[in-house]
Amino acid sequence: MKRSVRNFIGGSWVDSATGGTFESVNPADTAETVATVAKSSCADVDNAVNAAREAFRRWRLTPAPKRGEILFSAGEILAGRKHELGELLTREMGKVLPEALGDVQEAIDMSYYMAGEGRRLAGETIPSELPDKDCKSVRVPVGVCAIITPWNFPVAIPAWKLMPALVSGNTVVFKPSSYTPACAAMLVGILGEAGLPAGVVNFVNGSGEETGDYLASHDGIDAISFTGSTAVGLGIAKTAAEKGKKVSCEMGGKNAIIIMDDADLALALEGAIWGGFGTSGQRCTSSSRLVVHRAVYDRFLDMFSAAAKKMRLGNGLDGKTDVGPVINAHQMERILKYIGVGTEEGAKLVTGGKACREGVCGRGYFIEPTIFSEVTPEMRIAREEIFGPVVSVIRAEDLDDAIRIVNGTPYGLVSSIYTGDVNKSAIAERELDTGIVYINSSTIGAEVQLPFGGTKRSGFGHEEAGGRGGGLDMFTKWKVVYRDFSGRLQKAQIDR
Ligand code: NAP
């Protein structure tokens, strides 16, 4: 069934000011249009920002535990509609259904987690150096936040941003990816159903270059929370700096798994297949590099290619499918170009390397799971984010060499090491320059109660999600209050 996705402004679903639309299409079957979507103009963004500004006056004064209760209700509704939303997600984005359900589950987890924050949001009380004076710090909302998200986690990533923003008392203008608007609309609808007052979340659709750019630079926006490519993220960070807005950009990755000679190779194989080809390699945390100790390189490569060759491509709603499509024609072309670059650079194509256009793959954007061996760390396929089912296998001499290789790209999102030696795992944990390190586990598996973010070109600004240093730091400012009840002028640092 084709859906109609309208904008959501000031509590009402509305067409765009111009009446223009665009379509979102099933990447596994391009004959299926998933939704016809409102194409926003600058006037729509202006309306959304004005509605958010108006709603901020009341929402910031709503007690945080009450805000949390609404998020808890949203979590309950999401849980009840998990399957429906998961299926829509597979149709619109392509990932296999179990992963789509995991995407929705992350949003449920984040709703409940941030609902609980409504009863915490703690600041500090600290003694004053002067008598009859007290001091405290309190978290206050930043204001109106722009939330701009990619297509690869169309429910989880918006929820990672919306839930901490809302519980902190901010109002929001949310622009999702043009490739997954129907999933985003369902999430917004659920927040409305949960009891969010009109204008607290506003939702505008349209292209990144027009709607996204106009929103990010809008004078009525106080903070921007962006997830997407490094190129776009750095542009947004620049705009934010010029305009004095708070900003957080979660960006690309070139994540790696180290496999040592003492690793459990069967376990490492499962992690490499899951990390390399899960979500068709389209996770910011995908394991696009395997850095393998030379003593087990050949043996592991044989195991890895044999397992990859068995993977079945197809529609993610079919329970037999291991690997779904990539998102669109542009991405498909880009990935195939990178495969050509790998061959030209002298890497050895072990398996895959082509688009699949036969049988169930005939009407979608499918690429075979692809492995390159004999990859050296300087090659472009070892340094640049491909964002598809392409894995480069690199030989390492020893642990130091492996760590040097992993750290040798401009990115720093996730790394992992498989080893049976606790000392090696400790050295890796200390030396790997990434925001997240996994030991004896793939590069995938973040949980909402910890911060999420990368170093170098993978992250700029604040981490996301929960825990100390997570999303609440992005969506709140500290206000410090000194109260002097001495009845006389007291001078800090001077009265001694
Ligand atoms: P993208 O092209 O950068 O787009 C991300 C979002 O920004 C979309 O909503 C897009 O709108 C919008 N946008 C594009 N150009 C813009 C501009 N000039 N101003 C404002 N907004 C703009 O990224 P993507 O292809 O959707 O996602 C894949 C990338 O996201 C990969 O690099 C991946 O590593 C990264 N990612 C990072 C994380 C993380 O947590 N670090 C998580 C997931 C994904 P349109 O859709 O309309 O173009």
Coordinates of C-alpha atoms and ligand atoms in Angstrom, one line a residue:
M1 CA 0.0 0.0 0.0
K2 CA 1.4 3.4 -1.0
R3 CA 1.4 5.9 1.8
S4 CA 1.1 9.6 1.8
V5 CA 3.7 11.4 4.0
R6 CA 2.9 15.0 4.8
N7 CA 4.8 17.4 7.0
F8 CA 3.8 17.7 10.6
I9 CA 3.8 21.3 11.8
G10 CA 2.3 22.8 14.9
G11 CA 0.4 19.5 15.6
S12 CA -1.2 19.1 12.2
W13 CA -0.3 17.0 9.2
V14 CA 0.0 19.4 6.2
D15 CA 1.0 19.5 2.6
S16 CA 4.0 21.5 1.6
A17 CA 3.3 25.2 0.8
T18 CA 3.9 24.6 -2.9
G19 CA 2.1 21.3 -3.0
G20 CA 5.2 19.6 -4.5
T21 CA 5.9 16.0 -3.8
F22 CA 8.6 13.3 -4.3
E23 CA 8.5 9.5 -3.9
S24 CA 10.3 7.0 -1.7
V25 CA 10.9 3.6 -3.4
N26 CA 11.5 0.1 -2.2
P27 CA 15.2 -0.6 -3.0
A28 CA 14.5 -4.3 -3.2
D29 CA 11.8 -3.8 -5.8
T30 CA 11.9 -0.4 -7.5
A31 CA 8.5 -1.0 -9.0
E32 CA 7.0 -0.4 -5.6
T33 CA 6.6 3.2 -4.5
V34 CA 6.5 3.2 -0.7
A35 CA 5.3 6.7 -0.2
T36 CA 4.5 10.0 -1.9
V37 CA 6.1 12.7 0.2
A38 CA 5.6 16.4 0.8
K39 CA 8.6 18.3 -0.8
S40 CA 9.2 21.3 1.5
S41 CA 10.1 24.8 0.6
C42 CA 11.7 27.5 2.7
A43 CA 8.3 28.6 3.8
D44 CA 7.5 25.2 5.3
V45 CA 10.8 25.3 7.3
D46 CA 9.9 28.8 8.5
N47 CA 6.5 27.6 9.7
A48 CA 8.0 24.6 11.4
V49 CA 10.7 26.7 13.2
N50 CA 8.0 29.2 14.3
A51 CA 5.8 26.5 15.6
A52 CA 8.7 25.0 17.6
R53 CA 9.7 28.5 19.0
E54 CA 6.1 29.0 20.1
A55 CA 5.9 25.6 21.7
F56 CA 9.2 26.0 23.5
R57 CA 7.8 28.6 25.8
R58 CA 5.5 26.0 27.4
W59 CA 7.4 22.8 26.9
R60 CA 10.5 24.0 28.8
L61 CA 8.3 24.6 31.8
T62 CA 6.6 21.2 31.7
P63 CA 8.1 19.2 34.6
A64 CA 10.8 16.8 33.2
P65 CA 9.1 13.7 34.8
K66 CA 5.9 14.6 32.9
R67 CA 8.0 14.9 29.7
G68 CA 9.5 11.5 30.5
E69 CA 6.0 10.0 30.9
I70 CA 5.1 11.0 27.4
L71 CA 8.3 9.3 26.1
F72 CA 7.4 6.2 28.1
S73 CA 4.0 6.1 26.4
A74 CA 5.7 6.5 23.0
G75 CA 7.9 3.5 23.9
E76 CA 4.8 1.5 24.7
I77 CA 3.1 2.3 21.4
L78 CA 6.3 1.6 19.5
A79 CA 6.6 -1.8 21.2
G80 CA 3.0 -2.6 20.3
R81 CA 3.6 -1.6 16.6
K82 CA 7.1 -3.0 16.4
H83 CA 6.3 -5.5 13.7
E84 CA 4.3 -3.1 11.5
L85 CA 7.1 -0.5 11.7
G86 CA 9.8 -3.1 11.1
E87 CA 8.1 -4.3 8.0
L88 CA 7.7 -0.8 6.7
L89 CA 11.4 -0.2 7.5
T90 CA 12.4 -3.3 5.4
R91 CA 10.3 -2.1 2.5
E92 CA 11.6 1.4 2.5
M93 CA 15.2 0.9 3.4
G94 CA 15.9 -2.7 2.5
K95 CA 17.6 -4.2 5.5
V96 CA 16.4 -7.8 6.4
L97 CA 13.5 -8.0 8.8
P98 CA 15.3 -9.2 11.9
E99 CA 17.6 -6.2 11.6
A100 CA 14.7 -3.9 10.9
L101 CA 13.1 -5.1 14.1
G102 CA 16.4 -4.4 15.9
D103 CA 16.3 -0.9 14.5
V104 CA 12.8 -0.3 16.1
Q105 CA 13.9 -2.0 19.3
E106 CA 16.7 0.6 19.7
A107 CA 14.1 3.3 19.5
I108 CA 12.0 1.5 22.1
D109 CA 15.0 1.2 24.4
M110 CA 15.9 4.8 23.9
S111 CA 12.3 5.9 24.7
Y112 CA 12.3 4.0 28.0
Y113 CA 15.9 5.1 28.9
M114 CA 15.2 8.8 28.3
A115 CA 11.8 8.5 30.0
G116 CA 13.8 7.6 33.1
E117 CA 16.1 10.6 32.7
G118 CA 13.0 12.7 33.2
R119 CA 13.3 11.8 36.9
R120 CA 17.1 12.4 37.0
L121 CA 18.5 15.2 34.8
A122 CA 20.7 15.9 37.8
G123 CA 22.9 18.9 38.4
E124 CA 25.2 19.5 41.4
T125 CA 25.2 21.5 44.6
I126 CA 28.7 22.6 45.6
P127 CA 29.8 24.5 48.7
S128 CA 30.7 28.2 48.3
E129 CA 34.0 29.6 49.5
L130 CA 31.9 32.3 51.3
P131 CA 29.6 32.1 54.3
D132 CA 25.8 32.2 53.8
K133 CA 25.9 31.5 50.1
D134 CA 25.0 28.4 48.1
C135 CA 25.8 27.3 44.6
K136 CA 24.3 24.8 42.2
S137 CA 24.3 23.9 38.5
V138 CA 21.2 22.9 36.7
R139 CA 20.6 21.5 33.2
V140 CA 18.4 23.7 31.0
P141 CA 17.2 23.1 27.4
V142 CA 19.1 24.6 24.5
G143 CA 16.0 25.8 22.7
V144 CA 14.8 24.8 19.2
C145 CA 16.9 21.9 17.8
A146 CA 17.3 20.9 14.1
I147 CA 17.5 17.1 13.8
I148 CA 18.9 15.8 10.5
T149 CA 19.2 12.0 10.0
P150 CA 20.4 9.4 7.4
W151 CA 18.5 6.5 5.9
N152 CA 20.5 3.6 7.3
F153 CA 18.8 3.5 10.7
P154 CA 15.6 5.3 9.8
V155 CA 13.9 4.8 13.2
A156 CA 16.8 4.3 15.7
I157 CA 18.9 7.3 14.8
P158 CA 15.9 9.8 14.9
A159 CA 14.9 8.3 18.3
W160 CA 18.5 8.7 19.6
K161 CA 18.2 12.4 19.0
L162 CA 14.5 13.1 19.6
M163 CA 14.2 11.4 23.0
P164 CA 17.1 13.2 24.8
A165 CA 16.1 16.5 23.1
L166 CA 12.5 16.2 24.2
V167 CA 13.1 15.0 27.8
S168 CA 15.5 17.9 28.2
G169 CA 12.7 20.4 27.3
N170 CA 13.7 21.3 23.8
T171 CA 11.4 21.6 20.8
V172 CA 12.4 20.2 17.5
V173 CA 12.3 20.5 13.7
F174 CA 13.2 17.1 12.3
K175 CA 14.2 16.5 8.7
P176 CA 14.7 12.8 7.9
S177 CA 16.5 11.3 4.9
S178 CA 14.7 11.6 1.6
Y179 CA 15.0 7.9 1.3
T180 CA 13.2 6.9 4.5
P181 CA 10.4 9.5 5.1
A182 CA 7.6 7.0 5.8
C183 CA 9.5 5.4 8.7
A184 CA 10.2 8.8 10.1
A185 CA 6.6 9.8 9.7
M186 CA 5.4 6.8 11.7
L187 CA 7.7 7.6 14.5
V188 CA 6.5 11.2 14.6
G189 CA 2.9 10.1 14.5
I190 CA 3.6 7.8 17.5
L191 CA 5.0 10.7 19.5
G192 CA 1.9 12.7 18.8
E193 CA -0.3 9.8 19.9
A194 CA 1.7 9.5 23.1
G195 CA 0.5 12.9 24.0
L196 CA 3.3 15.3 22.9
P197 CA 1.8 18.8 22.7
A198 CA 1.4 20.5 19.4
G199 CA 4.5 22.2 18.0
V200 CA 7.0 20.3 20.2
V201 CA 8.0 18.0 17.3
N202 CA 7.8 19.4 13.8
F203 CA 8.6 17.3 10.8
V204 CA 9.7 18.6 7.3
N205 CA 10.6 16.5 4.3
G206 CA 12.7 17.6 1.4
S207 CA 16.2 17.3 -0.1
G208 CA 19.3 17.8 2.0
E209 CA 20.8 20.5 -0.3
E210 CA 17.6 22.6 0.0
T211 CA 15.5 21.8 3.0
G212 CA 18.3 20.5 5.1
D213 CA 20.7 23.3 4.4
Y214 CA 18.1 26.0 4.9
L215 CA 17.0 24.4 8.2
A216 CA 20.6 24.0 9.5
S217 CA 21.4 27.7 8.8
H218 CA 18.0 29.1 10.1
D219 CA 18.4 31.9 12.6
G220 CA 15.5 30.4 14.7
I221 CA 17.5 27.2 15.3
D222 CA 19.7 27.0 18.4
A223 CA 21.3 23.6 18.0
I224 CA 21.8 21.1 15.2
S225 CA 22.1 17.4 15.7
F226 CA 23.2 15.7 12.5
T227 CA 24.1 12.1 11.5
G228 CA 25.3 11.4 8.0
S229 CA 28.4 11.6 5.8
T230 CA 31.6 13.3 6.9
A231 CA 31.4 15.8 3.9
V232 CA 28.0 17.0 4.8
G233 CA 28.6 16.9 8.6
L234 CA 31.7 19.1 8.3
G235 CA 29.8 21.6 6.2
I236 CA 27.1 21.8 8.9
A237 CA 29.7 22.2 11.6
K238 CA 31.1 25.2 9.7
T239 CA 27.6 26.7 9.4
A240 CA 27.0 26.2 13.1
A241 CA 30.3 27.8 14.0
E242 CA 29.6 30.8 11.9
K243 CA 26.2 31.3 13.4
G244 CA 27.1 30.4 16.9
K245 CA 24.9 27.3 17.2
K246 CA 25.5 24.3 19.3
V247 CA 26.3 21.3 17.1
S248 CA 26.9 17.6 17.1
C249 CA 27.8 15.6 14.0
E250 CA 28.0 11.8 13.9
M251 CA 29.7 11.0 10.6
G252 CA 31.4 8.2 8.5
G253 CA 33.6 5.3 9.5
K254 CA 36.2 2.9 8.2
N255 CA 36.0 0.4 11.0
A256 CA 38.3 -2.6 11.4
I257 CA 38.4 -5.9 13.2
I258 CA 41.9 -7.2 14.2
I259 CA 42.1 -11.0 14.2
M260 CA 45.2 -12.2 16.1
D261 CA 46.9 -15.6 15.7
D262 CA 45.6 -16.7 19.0
A263 CA 41.9 -15.8 18.2
D264 CA 39.0 -18.2 18.1
L265 CA 38.8 -18.1 14.3
A266 CA 35.2 -19.6 14.2
L267 CA 34.0 -16.8 16.5
A268 CA 35.9 -14.2 14.5
L269 CA 34.4 -15.5 11.3
E270 CA 30.9 -14.9 12.6
G271 CA 31.8 -11.4 13.7
A272 CA 33.4 -10.6 10.3
I273 CA 30.4 -11.9 8.3
W274 CA 27.9 -10.0 10.6
G275 CA 30.0 -6.8 10.6
G276 CA 31.0 -6.9 7.0
F277 CA 27.8 -7.8 5.3
G278 CA 25.0 -7.1 7.8
T279 CA 22.8 -4.2 6.5
S280 CA 24.6 -4.8 3.2
G281 CA 27.7 -3.0 4.7
Q282 CA 25.7 0.2 5.1
R283 CA 26.2 0.8 8.8
C284 CA 28.4 3.5 10.1
T285 CA 29.9 0.8 12.2
S286 CA 30.3 -1.8 9.5
S287 CA 33.6 -3.9 9.5
S288 CA 34.9 -2.8 6.2
R289 CA 38.5 -3.8 7.1
L290 CA 39.8 -7.1 8.5
V291 CA 43.3 -6.8 9.8
V292 CA 44.5 -10.4 10.1
H293 CA 47.8 -11.7 11.7
R294 CA 50.0 -13.2 9.0
A295 CA 50.1 -16.6 10.8
V296 CA 46.3 -17.1 10.3
Y297 CA 45.8 -14.9 7.2
D298 CA 45.4 -17.6 4.5
R299 CA 43.3 -19.9 6.7
F300 CA 41.0 -17.1 7.8
L301 CA 40.6 -15.8 4.3
D302 CA 39.5 -19.2 3.0
M303 CA 37.0 -19.5 5.8
F304 CA 35.7 -15.9 5.2
S305 CA 35.3 -16.3 1.5
A306 CA 33.6 -19.7 1.8
A307 CA 31.0 -18.2 4.2
A308 CA 30.5 -15.1 2.1
K309 CA 29.8 -17.1 -1.0
K310 CA 27.0 -18.9 0.8
M311 CA 25.1 -15.7 1.6
R312 CA 21.8 -15.3 -0.2
L313 CA 20.8 -11.9 -1.7
G314 CA 17.1 -11.0 -1.8
N315 CA 14.2 -9.1 -0.4
G316 CA 14.6 -8.5 3.3
L317 CA 11.1 -9.7 4.0
D318 CA 12.0 -13.1 2.8
G319 CA 13.2 -15.1 5.8
K320 CA 15.8 -16.9 3.7
T321 CA 17.6 -13.6 2.7
D322 CA 20.9 -12.9 4.3
V323 CA 21.8 -9.7 2.4
G324 CA 19.3 -7.1 1.3
P325 CA 19.7 -4.4 -1.4
V326 CA 21.8 -1.2 -1.1
I327 CA 19.7 2.0 -0.8
N328 CA 19.6 3.5 -4.3
A329 CA 21.0 3.7 -7.8
H330 CA 23.6 6.3 -6.8
Q331 CA 25.0 4.3 -3.9
M332 CA 25.1 1.2 -6.1
E333 CA 27.1 3.0 -8.8
R334 CA 29.4 4.4 -6.2
I335 CA 30.1 1.0 -4.6
L336 CA 30.7 -0.6 -8.0
K337 CA 33.1 2.2 -8.8
Y338 CA 35.1 1.4 -5.6
I339 CA 35.2 -2.2 -6.5
G340 CA 36.8 -1.1 -9.8
V341 CA 39.3 1.1 -7.8
G342 CA 40.3 -1.9 -5.7
T343 CA 41.1 -4.0 -8.7
E344 CA 43.0 -1.1 -10.4
E345 CA 45.0 -0.6 -7.2
G346 CA 46.2 -4.2 -7.3
A347 CA 44.1 -5.8 -4.6
K348 CA 42.9 -9.3 -5.3
L349 CA 39.1 -9.8 -5.8
V350 CA 38.4 -13.0 -3.9
T351 CA 34.6 -13.2 -4.3
G352 CA 31.7 -11.1 -5.4
G353 CA 32.5 -7.8 -7.2
K354 CA 29.4 -7.5 -9.3
A355 CA 25.8 -6.2 -9.2
C356 CA 23.2 -9.0 -9.1
R357 CA 20.4 -8.5 -11.6
E358 CA 19.0 -12.0 -11.7
G359 CA 15.8 -13.6 -10.3
V360 CA 14.5 -11.8 -7.2
C361 CA 17.3 -9.3 -7.5
G362 CA 16.1 -8.2 -11.0
R363 CA 14.2 -5.2 -9.8
G364 CA 16.4 -3.9 -7.0
Y365 CA 19.8 -2.6 -6.1
F366 CA 21.8 -5.7 -5.2
I367 CA 25.6 -6.1 -5.0
E368 CA 27.2 -9.5 -4.2
P369 CA 29.1 -9.7 -0.9
T370 CA 32.6 -8.7 -2.0
I371 CA 36.0 -9.5 -0.5
F372 CA 39.4 -8.1 -1.5
S373 CA 42.6 -9.7 -0.2
E374 CA 46.2 -8.5 -0.5
V375 CA 45.0 -5.0 0.4
T376 CA 47.6 -2.6 1.7
P377 CA 46.8 0.1 4.2
E378 CA 47.5 2.9 1.6
M379 CA 45.0 1.7 -0.9
R380 CA 41.8 3.8 -1.3
I381 CA 39.6 0.8 -0.5
A382 CA 41.4 0.5 2.8
R383 CA 41.1 4.2 3.7
E384 CA 37.8 5.6 2.3
E385 CA 34.3 4.7 3.4
I386 CA 32.6 2.6 0.7
F387 CA 29.3 2.0 2.6
G388 CA 28.4 -1.2 0.8
P389 CA 29.1 -5.0 1.1
V390 CA 32.8 -4.7 0.4
V391 CA 35.4 -5.9 2.9
S392 CA 39.2 -5.4 2.5
V393 CA 41.4 -8.0 4.2
I394 CA 44.8 -6.7 5.2
R395 CA 47.8 -8.7 6.5
A396 CA 49.5 -7.6 9.8
E397 CA 52.9 -8.6 11.2
D398 CA 52.0 -8.4 14.9
L399 CA 49.8 -6.5 17.3
D400 CA 51.7 -3.2 17.0
D401 CA 51.4 -3.4 13.2
A402 CA 47.7 -4.2 13.4
I403 CA 47.0 -1.2 15.7
R404 CA 49.0 1.1 13.4
I405 CA 47.0 -0.1 10.4
V406 CA 43.6 0.4 12.2
N407 CA 44.6 3.9 13.4
G408 CA 45.9 4.9 10.0
T409 CA 42.8 6.3 8.5
P410 CA 41.1 9.7 8.9
Y411 CA 38.2 7.9 10.7
G412 CA 37.8 6.7 14.3
L413 CA 34.4 5.3 14.9
V414 CA 34.7 1.7 15.9
S415 CA 37.4 -1.0 16.2
S416 CA 37.5 -4.6 17.5
I417 CA 40.0 -7.2 18.3
Y418 CA 39.7 -11.0 18.5
T419 CA 42.3 -12.5 20.7
G420 CA 42.6 -15.1 23.4
D421 CA 45.3 -13.1 25.2
V422 CA 44.0 -10.7 27.9
N423 CA 47.2 -8.7 27.8
K424 CA 46.9 -8.1 24.0
S425 CA 43.2 -7.1 24.5
A426 CA 44.3 -4.5 27.2
I427 CA 46.9 -3.0 24.9
A428 CA 44.4 -2.8 22.0
E429 CA 41.8 -1.2 24.3
R430 CA 44.3 1.5 25.3
E431 CA 45.9 2.2 21.9
L432 CA 43.0 1.9 19.4
D433 CA 42.0 5.5 18.5
T434 CA 38.2 5.0 18.1
G435 CA 35.2 6.1 20.0
I436 CA 34.2 2.4 20.6
V437 CA 36.3 -0.7 21.0
Y438 CA 35.0 -4.2 21.1
I439 CA 36.9 -7.2 22.5
N440 CA 36.0 -10.6 21.0
S441 CA 32.9 -9.2 19.3
S442 CA 32.2 -7.5 16.0
T443 CA 32.2 -3.8 15.3
I444 CA 28.4 -3.7 15.7
G445 CA 26.4 -3.9 18.9
A446 CA 26.1 -0.5 20.6
E447 CA 23.7 -0.3 23.5
V448 CA 21.6 2.8 24.3
Q449 CA 22.8 3.2 27.9
L450 CA 26.3 4.2 26.9
P451 CA 27.6 7.1 24.9
F452 CA 28.1 6.6 21.1
G453 CA 30.5 8.6 18.9
G454 CA 33.7 8.6 17.0
T455 CA 37.1 10.3 17.0
K456 CA 38.8 12.2 14.1
R457 CA 36.5 12.6 11.1
S458 CA 33.9 10.3 12.5
G459 CA 32.5 12.6 15.1
F460 CA 32.4 16.3 15.9
G461 CA 30.8 17.9 19.0
H462 CA 29.0 15.7 21.5
E463 CA 28.5 11.9 21.8
E464 CA 25.0 10.6 21.5
A465 CA 22.8 8.1 23.4
G466 CA 23.0 7.5 27.1
G467 CA 25.5 7.4 30.0
R468 CA 27.9 10.1 31.2
G469 CA 28.8 12.4 28.2
G470 CA 25.9 11.1 26.1
G471 CA 23.0 12.9 24.4
L472 CA 21.9 14.9 27.4
D473 CA 25.1 16.9 27.1
M474 CA 24.2 17.9 23.6
F475 CA 20.6 18.9 24.4
T476 CA 21.2 20.8 27.6
K477 CA 23.3 23.7 28.7
W478 CA 24.5 24.2 32.3
K479 CA 23.1 27.1 34.2
V480 CA 25.0 28.0 37.4
V481 CA 23.1 29.7 40.2
Y482 CA 24.8 31.4 43.2
R483 CA 22.5 32.5 46.0
D484 CA 23.8 34.9 48.7
F485 CA 21.7 35.0 51.8
S486 CA 24.2 37.0 54.0
G487 CA 22.5 40.3 53.4
R488 CA 25.8 42.0 52.5
L489 CA 28.2 42.3 49.5
Q490 CA 30.5 39.4 49.5
K491 CA 33.4 39.2 47.0
A492 CA 34.6 35.9 45.8
Q493 CA 38.5 35.6 45.7
I494 CA 38.8 39.0 47.4
D495 CA 37.2 38.6 50.8
R496 CA 39.6 36.2 52.5
Ligands
NAP1 P1 24.2 12.2 4.0 O1 24.1 12.2 2.5 O2 25.2 13.0 4.6 O3 22.7 12.7 4.5 C1 22.4 12.7 5.8 C2 21.2 13.7 6.1 O4 21.7 15.0 5.8 C3 20.0 13.4 5.1 O5 18.8 13.8 5.8 C4 20.3 14.4 4.0 O6 19.1 14.7 3.3 C5 20.9 15.5 4.7 N1 21.7 16.5 4.0 C6 22.4 16.2 2.8 N2 23.0 17.3 2.4 C7 22.7 18.3 3.3 C8 23.1 19.7 3.4 N3 23.9 20.3 2.6 N4 22.7 20.4 4.5 C9 21.9 19.8 5.4 N5 21.5 18.5 5.3 C10 21.9 17.8 4.3 O7 24.3 10.7 4.5 P2 23.5 9.4 4.1 O8 23.9 8.9 2.8 O9 22.0 9.7 4.4 O10 24.0 8.4 5.2 C11 25.2 7.6 5.1 C12 26.3 8.3 5.9 O11 25.9 8.4 7.3 C13 27.5 7.4 6.0 O12 28.7 8.2 5.8 C14 27.5 6.8 7.4 O13 28.8 6.4 7.9 C15 26.9 7.9 8.2 N6 26.3 7.5 9.4 C16 27.0 7.8 10.6 C17 26.5 7.3 11.8 C18 27.2 7.7 13.1 O14 26.6 7.5 14.1 N7 28.5 8.0 13.1 C19 25.3 6.6 11.8 C20 24.7 6.3 10.6 C21 25.2 6.7 9.4 P3 18.8 13.8 1.9 O15 18.5 12.4 2.3 O16 17.6 14.5 1.4 O17 20.0 13.9 1.0

